[in-house]
Short mmCIF file of C-alpha atoms and ligand atoms in Angstrom, two decimals:
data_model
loop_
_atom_site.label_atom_id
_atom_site.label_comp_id
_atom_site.label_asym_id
_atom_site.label_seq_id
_atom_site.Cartn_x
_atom_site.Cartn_y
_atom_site.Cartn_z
CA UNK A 30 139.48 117.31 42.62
CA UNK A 31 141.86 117.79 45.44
CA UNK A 32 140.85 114.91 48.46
CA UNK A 33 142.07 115.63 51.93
CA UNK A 34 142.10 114.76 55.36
CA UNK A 35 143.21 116.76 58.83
CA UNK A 36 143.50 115.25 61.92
CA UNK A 37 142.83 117.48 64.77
CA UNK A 38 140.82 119.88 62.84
CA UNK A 39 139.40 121.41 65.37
CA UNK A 40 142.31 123.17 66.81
CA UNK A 41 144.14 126.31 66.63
CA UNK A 42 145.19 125.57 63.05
CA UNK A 43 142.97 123.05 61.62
CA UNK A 44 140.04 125.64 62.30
CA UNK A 45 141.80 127.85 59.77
CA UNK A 46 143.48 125.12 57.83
CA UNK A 47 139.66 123.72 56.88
CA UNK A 48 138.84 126.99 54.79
CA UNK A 49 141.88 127.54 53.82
CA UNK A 50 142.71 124.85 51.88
CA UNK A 51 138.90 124.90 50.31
CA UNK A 52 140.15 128.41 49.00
CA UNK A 53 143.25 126.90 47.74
CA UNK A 54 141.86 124.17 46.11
CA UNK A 55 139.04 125.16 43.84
CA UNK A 56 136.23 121.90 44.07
CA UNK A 57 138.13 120.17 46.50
CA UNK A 58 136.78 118.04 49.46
CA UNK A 59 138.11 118.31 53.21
CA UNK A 60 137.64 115.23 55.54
CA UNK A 61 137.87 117.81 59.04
CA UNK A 62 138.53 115.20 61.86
CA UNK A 63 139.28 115.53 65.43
CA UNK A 64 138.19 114.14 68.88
CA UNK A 65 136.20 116.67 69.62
CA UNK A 66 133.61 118.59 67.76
CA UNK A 67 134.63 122.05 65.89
CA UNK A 68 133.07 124.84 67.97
CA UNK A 69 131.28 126.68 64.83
CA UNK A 70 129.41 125.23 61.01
CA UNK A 71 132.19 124.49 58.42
CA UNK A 72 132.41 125.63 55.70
CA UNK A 73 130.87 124.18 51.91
CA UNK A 74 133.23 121.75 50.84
CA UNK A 75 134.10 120.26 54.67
CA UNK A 76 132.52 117.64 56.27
CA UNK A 77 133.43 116.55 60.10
CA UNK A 78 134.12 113.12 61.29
CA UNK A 79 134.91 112.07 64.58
CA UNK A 80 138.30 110.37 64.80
CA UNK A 81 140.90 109.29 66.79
CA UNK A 82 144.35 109.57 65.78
CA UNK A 83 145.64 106.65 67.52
CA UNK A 84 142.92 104.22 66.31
CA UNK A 85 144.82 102.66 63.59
CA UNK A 86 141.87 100.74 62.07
CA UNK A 87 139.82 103.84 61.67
CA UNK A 88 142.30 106.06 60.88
CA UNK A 89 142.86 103.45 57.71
CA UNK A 90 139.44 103.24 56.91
CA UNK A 91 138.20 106.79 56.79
CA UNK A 92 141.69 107.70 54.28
CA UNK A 93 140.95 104.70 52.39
CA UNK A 94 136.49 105.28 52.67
CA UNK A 95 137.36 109.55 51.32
CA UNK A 96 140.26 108.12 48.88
CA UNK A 97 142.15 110.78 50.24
CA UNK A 98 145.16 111.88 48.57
CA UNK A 99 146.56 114.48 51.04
CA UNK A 100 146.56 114.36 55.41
CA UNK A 101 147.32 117.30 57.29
CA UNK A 102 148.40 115.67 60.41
CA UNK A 103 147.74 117.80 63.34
CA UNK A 104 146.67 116.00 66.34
CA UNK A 105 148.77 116.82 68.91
CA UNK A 106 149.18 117.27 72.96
CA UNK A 107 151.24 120.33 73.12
CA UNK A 108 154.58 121.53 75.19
CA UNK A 109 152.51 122.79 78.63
CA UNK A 110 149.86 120.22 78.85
CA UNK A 111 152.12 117.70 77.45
CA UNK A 112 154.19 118.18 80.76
CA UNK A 113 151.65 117.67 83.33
CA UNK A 114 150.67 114.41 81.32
CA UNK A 115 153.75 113.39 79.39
CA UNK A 116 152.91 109.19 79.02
CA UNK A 117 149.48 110.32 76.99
CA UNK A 118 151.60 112.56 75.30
CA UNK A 119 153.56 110.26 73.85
CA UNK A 120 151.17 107.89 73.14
CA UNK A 121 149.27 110.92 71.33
CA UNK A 122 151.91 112.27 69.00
CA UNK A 123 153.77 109.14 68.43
CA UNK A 124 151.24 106.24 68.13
CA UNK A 125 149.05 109.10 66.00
CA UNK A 126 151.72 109.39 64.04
CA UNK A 127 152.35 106.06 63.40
CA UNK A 128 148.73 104.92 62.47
CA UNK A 129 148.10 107.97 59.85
CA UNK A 130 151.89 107.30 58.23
CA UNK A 131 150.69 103.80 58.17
CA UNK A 132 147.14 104.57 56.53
CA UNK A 133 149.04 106.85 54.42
CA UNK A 134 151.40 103.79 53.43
CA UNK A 135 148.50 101.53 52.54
CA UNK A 136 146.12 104.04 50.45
CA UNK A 137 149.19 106.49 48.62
CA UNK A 138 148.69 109.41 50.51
CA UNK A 139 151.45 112.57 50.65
CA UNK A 140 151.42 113.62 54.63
CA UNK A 141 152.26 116.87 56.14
CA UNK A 142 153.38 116.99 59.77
CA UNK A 143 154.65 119.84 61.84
CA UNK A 144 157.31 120.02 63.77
CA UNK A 145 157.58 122.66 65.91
CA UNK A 146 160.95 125.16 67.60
CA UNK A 147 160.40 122.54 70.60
CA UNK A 148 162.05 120.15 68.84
CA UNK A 149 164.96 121.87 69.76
CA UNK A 150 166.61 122.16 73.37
CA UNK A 151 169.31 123.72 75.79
CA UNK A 152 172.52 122.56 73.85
CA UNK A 153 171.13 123.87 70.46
CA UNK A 154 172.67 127.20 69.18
CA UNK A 155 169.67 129.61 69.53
CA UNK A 156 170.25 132.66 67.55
CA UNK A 157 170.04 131.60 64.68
CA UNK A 158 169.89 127.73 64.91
CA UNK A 159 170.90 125.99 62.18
CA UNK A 160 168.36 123.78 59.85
CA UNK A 161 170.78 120.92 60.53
CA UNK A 162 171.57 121.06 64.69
CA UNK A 163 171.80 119.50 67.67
CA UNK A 164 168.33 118.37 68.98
CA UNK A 165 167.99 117.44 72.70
CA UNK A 166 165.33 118.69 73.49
CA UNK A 167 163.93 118.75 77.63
CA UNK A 168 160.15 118.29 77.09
CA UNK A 169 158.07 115.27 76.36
CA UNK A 170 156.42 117.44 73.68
CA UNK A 171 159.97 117.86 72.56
CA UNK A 172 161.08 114.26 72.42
CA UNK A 173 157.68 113.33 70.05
CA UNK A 174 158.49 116.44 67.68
CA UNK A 175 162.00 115.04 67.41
CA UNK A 176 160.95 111.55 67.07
CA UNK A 177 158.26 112.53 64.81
CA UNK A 178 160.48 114.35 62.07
CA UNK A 179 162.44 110.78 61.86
CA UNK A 180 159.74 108.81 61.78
CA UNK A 181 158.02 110.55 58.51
CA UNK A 182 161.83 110.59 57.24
CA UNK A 183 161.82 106.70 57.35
CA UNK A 184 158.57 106.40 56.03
CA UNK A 185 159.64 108.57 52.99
CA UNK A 186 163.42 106.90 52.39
CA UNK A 187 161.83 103.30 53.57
CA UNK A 188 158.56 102.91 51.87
CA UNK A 189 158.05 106.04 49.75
CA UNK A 190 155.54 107.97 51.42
CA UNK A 191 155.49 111.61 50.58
CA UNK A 192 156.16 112.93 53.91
CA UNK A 193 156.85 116.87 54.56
CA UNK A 194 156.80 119.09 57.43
CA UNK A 195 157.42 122.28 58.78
CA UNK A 196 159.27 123.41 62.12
CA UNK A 197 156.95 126.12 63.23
CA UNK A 198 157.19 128.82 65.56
CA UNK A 199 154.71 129.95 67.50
CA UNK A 200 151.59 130.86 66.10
CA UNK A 201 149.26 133.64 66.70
CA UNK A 202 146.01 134.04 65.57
CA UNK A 203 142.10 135.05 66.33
CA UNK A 204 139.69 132.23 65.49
CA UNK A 205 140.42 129.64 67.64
CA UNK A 206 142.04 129.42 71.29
CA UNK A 207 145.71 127.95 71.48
CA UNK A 208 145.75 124.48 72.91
CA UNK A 209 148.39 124.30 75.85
CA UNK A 210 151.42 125.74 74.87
CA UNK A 211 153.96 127.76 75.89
CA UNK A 212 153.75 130.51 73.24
CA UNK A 213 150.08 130.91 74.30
CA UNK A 214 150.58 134.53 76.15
CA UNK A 215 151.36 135.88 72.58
CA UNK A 216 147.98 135.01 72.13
CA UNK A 217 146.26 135.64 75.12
CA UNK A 218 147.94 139.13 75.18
CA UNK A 219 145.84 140.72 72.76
CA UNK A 220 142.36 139.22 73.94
CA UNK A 221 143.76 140.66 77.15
CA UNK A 222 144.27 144.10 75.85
CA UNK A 223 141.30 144.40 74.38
CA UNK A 224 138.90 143.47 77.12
CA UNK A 225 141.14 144.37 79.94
CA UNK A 226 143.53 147.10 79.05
CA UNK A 227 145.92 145.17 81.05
CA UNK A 228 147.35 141.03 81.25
CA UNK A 229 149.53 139.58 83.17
CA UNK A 230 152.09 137.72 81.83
CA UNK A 231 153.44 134.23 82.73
CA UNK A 232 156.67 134.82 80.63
CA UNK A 233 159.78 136.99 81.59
CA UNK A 234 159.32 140.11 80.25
CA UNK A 235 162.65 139.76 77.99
CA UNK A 236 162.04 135.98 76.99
CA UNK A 237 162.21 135.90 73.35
CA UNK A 238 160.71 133.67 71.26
CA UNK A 239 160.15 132.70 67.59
CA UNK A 240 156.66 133.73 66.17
CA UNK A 241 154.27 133.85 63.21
CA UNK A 242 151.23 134.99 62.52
CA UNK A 243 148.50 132.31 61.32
CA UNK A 244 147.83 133.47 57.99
CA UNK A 245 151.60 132.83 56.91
CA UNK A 246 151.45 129.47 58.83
CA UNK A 247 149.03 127.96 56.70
CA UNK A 248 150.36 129.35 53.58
CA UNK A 249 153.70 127.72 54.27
CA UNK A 250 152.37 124.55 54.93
CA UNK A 251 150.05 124.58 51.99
CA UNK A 252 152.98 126.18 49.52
CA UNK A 253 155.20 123.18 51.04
CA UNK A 254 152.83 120.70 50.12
CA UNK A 255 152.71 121.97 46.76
CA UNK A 256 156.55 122.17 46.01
CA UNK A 257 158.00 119.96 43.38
CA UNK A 258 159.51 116.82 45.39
CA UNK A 259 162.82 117.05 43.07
CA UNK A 260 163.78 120.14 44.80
CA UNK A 261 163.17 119.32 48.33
CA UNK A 262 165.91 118.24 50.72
CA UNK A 263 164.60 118.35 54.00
CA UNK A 264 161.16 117.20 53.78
CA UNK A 265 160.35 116.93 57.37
CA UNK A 266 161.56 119.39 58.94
CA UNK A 267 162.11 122.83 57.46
CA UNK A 268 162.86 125.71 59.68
CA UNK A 269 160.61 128.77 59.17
CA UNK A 270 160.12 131.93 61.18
CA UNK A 271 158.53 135.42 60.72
CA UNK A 272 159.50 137.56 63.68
CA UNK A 273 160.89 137.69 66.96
CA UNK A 274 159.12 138.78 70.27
CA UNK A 275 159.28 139.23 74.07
CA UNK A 276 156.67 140.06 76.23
CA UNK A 277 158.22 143.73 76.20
CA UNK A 278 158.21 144.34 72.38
CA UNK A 279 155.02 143.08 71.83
CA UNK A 280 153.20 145.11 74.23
CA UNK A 281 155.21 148.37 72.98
CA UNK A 282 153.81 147.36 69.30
CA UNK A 283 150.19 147.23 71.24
CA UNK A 284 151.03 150.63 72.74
CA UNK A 285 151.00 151.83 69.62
CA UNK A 286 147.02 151.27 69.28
CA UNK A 287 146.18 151.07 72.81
CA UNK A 288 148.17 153.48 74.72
CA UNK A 289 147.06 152.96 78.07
CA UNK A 290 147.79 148.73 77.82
CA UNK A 291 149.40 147.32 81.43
CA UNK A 292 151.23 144.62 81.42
CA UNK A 293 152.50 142.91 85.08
CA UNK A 294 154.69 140.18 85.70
CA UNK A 295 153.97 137.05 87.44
CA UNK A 296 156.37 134.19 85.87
CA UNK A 297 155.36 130.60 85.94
CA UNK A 298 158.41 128.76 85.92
CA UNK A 299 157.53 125.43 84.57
CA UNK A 300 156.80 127.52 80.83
CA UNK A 301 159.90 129.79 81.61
CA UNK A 302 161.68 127.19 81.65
CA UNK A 303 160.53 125.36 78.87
CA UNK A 304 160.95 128.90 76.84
CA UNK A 305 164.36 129.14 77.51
CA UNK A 306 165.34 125.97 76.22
CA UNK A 307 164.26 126.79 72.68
CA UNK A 308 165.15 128.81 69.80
CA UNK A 309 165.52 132.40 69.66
CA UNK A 310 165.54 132.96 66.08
CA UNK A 311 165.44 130.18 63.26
CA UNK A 312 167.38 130.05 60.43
CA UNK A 313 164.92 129.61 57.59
CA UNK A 314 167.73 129.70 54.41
CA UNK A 315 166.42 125.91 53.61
CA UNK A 316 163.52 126.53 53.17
CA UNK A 317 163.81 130.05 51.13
CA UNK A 318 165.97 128.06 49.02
CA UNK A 319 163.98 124.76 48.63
CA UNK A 320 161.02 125.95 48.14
CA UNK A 321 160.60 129.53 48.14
CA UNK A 322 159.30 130.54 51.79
CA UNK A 323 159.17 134.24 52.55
CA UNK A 324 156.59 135.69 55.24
CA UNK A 325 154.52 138.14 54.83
CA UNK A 326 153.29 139.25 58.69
CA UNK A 327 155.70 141.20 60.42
CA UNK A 328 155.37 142.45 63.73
CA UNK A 329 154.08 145.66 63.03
CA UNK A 330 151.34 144.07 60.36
CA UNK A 331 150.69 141.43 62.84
CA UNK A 332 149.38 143.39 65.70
CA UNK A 333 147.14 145.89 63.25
CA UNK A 334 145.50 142.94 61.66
CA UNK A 335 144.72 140.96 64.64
CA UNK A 336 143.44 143.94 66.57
CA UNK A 337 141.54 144.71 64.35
CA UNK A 338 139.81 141.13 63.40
CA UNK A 339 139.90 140.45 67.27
CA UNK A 340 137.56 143.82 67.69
CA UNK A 341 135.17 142.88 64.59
CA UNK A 342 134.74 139.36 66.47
CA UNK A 343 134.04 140.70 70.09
CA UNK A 344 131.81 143.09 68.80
CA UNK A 345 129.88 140.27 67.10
CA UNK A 346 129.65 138.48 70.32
CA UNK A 347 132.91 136.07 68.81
CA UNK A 348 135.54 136.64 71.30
CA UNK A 349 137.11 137.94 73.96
P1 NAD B 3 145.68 122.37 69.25
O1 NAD B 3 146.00 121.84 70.60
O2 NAD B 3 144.99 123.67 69.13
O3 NAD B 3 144.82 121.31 68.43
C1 NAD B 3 145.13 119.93 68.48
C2 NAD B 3 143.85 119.18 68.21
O4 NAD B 3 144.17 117.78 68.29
C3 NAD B 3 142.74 119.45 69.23
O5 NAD B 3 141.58 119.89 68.57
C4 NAD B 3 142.53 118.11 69.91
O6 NAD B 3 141.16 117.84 70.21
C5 NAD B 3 143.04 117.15 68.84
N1 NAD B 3 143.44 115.85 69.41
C6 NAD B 3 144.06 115.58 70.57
N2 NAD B 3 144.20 114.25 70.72
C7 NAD B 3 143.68 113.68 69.61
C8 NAD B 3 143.54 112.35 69.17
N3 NAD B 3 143.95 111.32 69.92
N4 NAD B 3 142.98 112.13 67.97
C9 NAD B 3 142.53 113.15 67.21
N5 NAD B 3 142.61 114.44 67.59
C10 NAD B 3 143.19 114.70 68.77
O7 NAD B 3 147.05 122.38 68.43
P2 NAD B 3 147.45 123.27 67.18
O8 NAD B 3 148.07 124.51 67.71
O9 NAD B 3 146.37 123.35 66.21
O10 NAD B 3 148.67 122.40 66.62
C11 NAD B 3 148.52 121.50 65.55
C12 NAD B 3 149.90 120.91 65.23
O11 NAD B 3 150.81 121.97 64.97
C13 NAD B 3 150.50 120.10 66.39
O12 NAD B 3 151.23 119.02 65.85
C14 NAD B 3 151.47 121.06 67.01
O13 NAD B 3 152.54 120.40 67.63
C15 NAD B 3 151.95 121.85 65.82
N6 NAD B 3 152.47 123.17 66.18
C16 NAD B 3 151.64 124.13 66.65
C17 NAD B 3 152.16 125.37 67.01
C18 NAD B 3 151.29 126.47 67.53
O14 NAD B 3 151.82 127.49 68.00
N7 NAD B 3 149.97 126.34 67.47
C19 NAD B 3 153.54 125.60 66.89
C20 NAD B 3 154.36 124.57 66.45
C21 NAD B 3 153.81 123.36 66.06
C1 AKB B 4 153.84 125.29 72.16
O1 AKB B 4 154.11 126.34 72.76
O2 AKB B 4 153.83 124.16 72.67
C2 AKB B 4 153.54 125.38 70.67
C3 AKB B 4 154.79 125.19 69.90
C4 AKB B 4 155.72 126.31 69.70
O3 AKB B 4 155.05 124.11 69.44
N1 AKB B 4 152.93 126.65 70.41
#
């Protein structure tokens, strides 16, 4: 029976992760943990428990209390907020970092991380950028995702720990809100059109951006974890994409269902800025080749599916 453990279960992902990985994992148990309490019941199989990421006692005790085998590591100040406070950011995604490799060190753990496109920055070829590239990135978000992928590197080639990770796009999805990022509007887009008819959008119209769509974010991570360690190379740090959008070719995909949708311009520059400093497309080869990654969402499927689920939740009072 399958232990794990996510920190910051209560966000955008872990909220999916949580069921997802009791699907998975026939019989197993899933330690949800976060600083904050998930907004709805889990599900059989999960149990919440309040925890700090950067509380290295506790984060030992409750991996070592569970015997947990496996931590989805997921805590995390994100690119937006992480800029208006960027010394808590650090201290978030680095000292978190360092206490669950640590407790992960001490009880035998395997640990999956993600990275994230932010990791890259201005002087990084963006379409495609290369698995193996320059990484300067310009955000304190940025710095820790960087800093992040080396740290679980040395913690694999130093001490053994069986660190991977993923360099995700960004995600969309229905269940829970996106915590304070600059991919957000690709979320906030589609509540938007569906209450509103119309949003307006912080992002240049012809921005364009990595994305993915939830469902093929989990997979990935969960398929990663479950690749045979002789035929990974990376580890830490794979690319992996699913489609491209701007502001203008997503709302002509939600023109396809909603006709009338309005979209107006009103560009923040602080996340234009941050936009434009990161990838355009990914190149995923390493980690079609390593360990077999291959999305299923594209944009098309993407905006039928969430529609749809969006509409089922609204009109169960869910969303909006
Ligand atoms: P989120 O902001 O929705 O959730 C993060 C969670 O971490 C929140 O529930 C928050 O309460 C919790 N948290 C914050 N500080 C904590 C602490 N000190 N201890 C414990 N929990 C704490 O983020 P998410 O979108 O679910 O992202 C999860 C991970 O995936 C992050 O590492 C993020 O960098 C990465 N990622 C996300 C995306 C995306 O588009 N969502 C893209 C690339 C990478
Ligand atoms: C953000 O915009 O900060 C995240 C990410 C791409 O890491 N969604």
């Amino acid at each position: 029976m399958k232990r794990i453990l996510i920190t910051g279960a209560a966000g955008q992902i872990g909220t999916e992760l949580v069921p997802a990985l009791l699907e998975r994992y026939d019989g197993a148990t899933v330690v949800a943990t976060d600083i904050k309490e998930p907004t709805g019941p889990l599900p059989e199989g999960a149990r919440f428990e309040r925890l700090d990421c950067t509380d290295a006692v506790a984060c030992e005790r409750v991996i070592q209390t569970h015997g947990i085998e496996t931590i989805y590591h997921l805590a995390a100040i994100l690119s937006a907020s992480g800029e208006k406070a960027p010394q808590k950011t650090w201290h978030v995604n680095m000292d978190g970092t360092l206490a669950i490799l640590e407790a992960a060190r001490a009880n035998g753990s395997a640990v999956f991380t993600p990275s994230s496109i932010a990791a890259f920055g201005l002087s990084t070829p963006p379409d495609p950028t290369p698995q193996d590239t320059i990484q300067r990135p310009t955000t304190m978000y940025g710095v820790t995702k960087v800093a992040g992928e080396l740290l679980c590197d040395y913690y694999h080639a130093r001490f053994g720990v069986d660190t991977r990770g993923l360099r995700y796009p960004g995600l969309i999805s229905y269940v829970a809100p996106p915590g304070g990022g600059t991919t957000d509007w690709a979320v906030e887009i589609f509540h938007a059109a569906l209450r509103d008819g119309r949003y307006t959008c912080w992002l240049g119209a012809d921005t364009q951006l990595d994305m993915m769509y939830m469902p093929d974010a989990l997979r990935a991570a969960m398929e990663l974890m479950d690749a045979p360690a002789e035929d990974l190379v990376h580890r830490n740090a794979f690319n992996v994409t699913a489609m491209q959008l701007t502001p203008e070719r997503l709302t002509a995909a939600l023109r396809e269902h909603i006709p009338s949708f309005e979209i107006v311009y009103e560009v923040d520059p602080v996340r234009q800025r941050i936009a434009e400093s990161w990838p355009r497309r990914l190149d995923d080869t390493a980690a079609r080749e390593e360990w077999g990654w291959a999305p299923t969402y594209d944009l098309a499927a993407l905006v039928e599916d969430m529609l749809a689920r969006l509409e089922e939740r609204m009109a169960a009072g869910r969303g909006g």
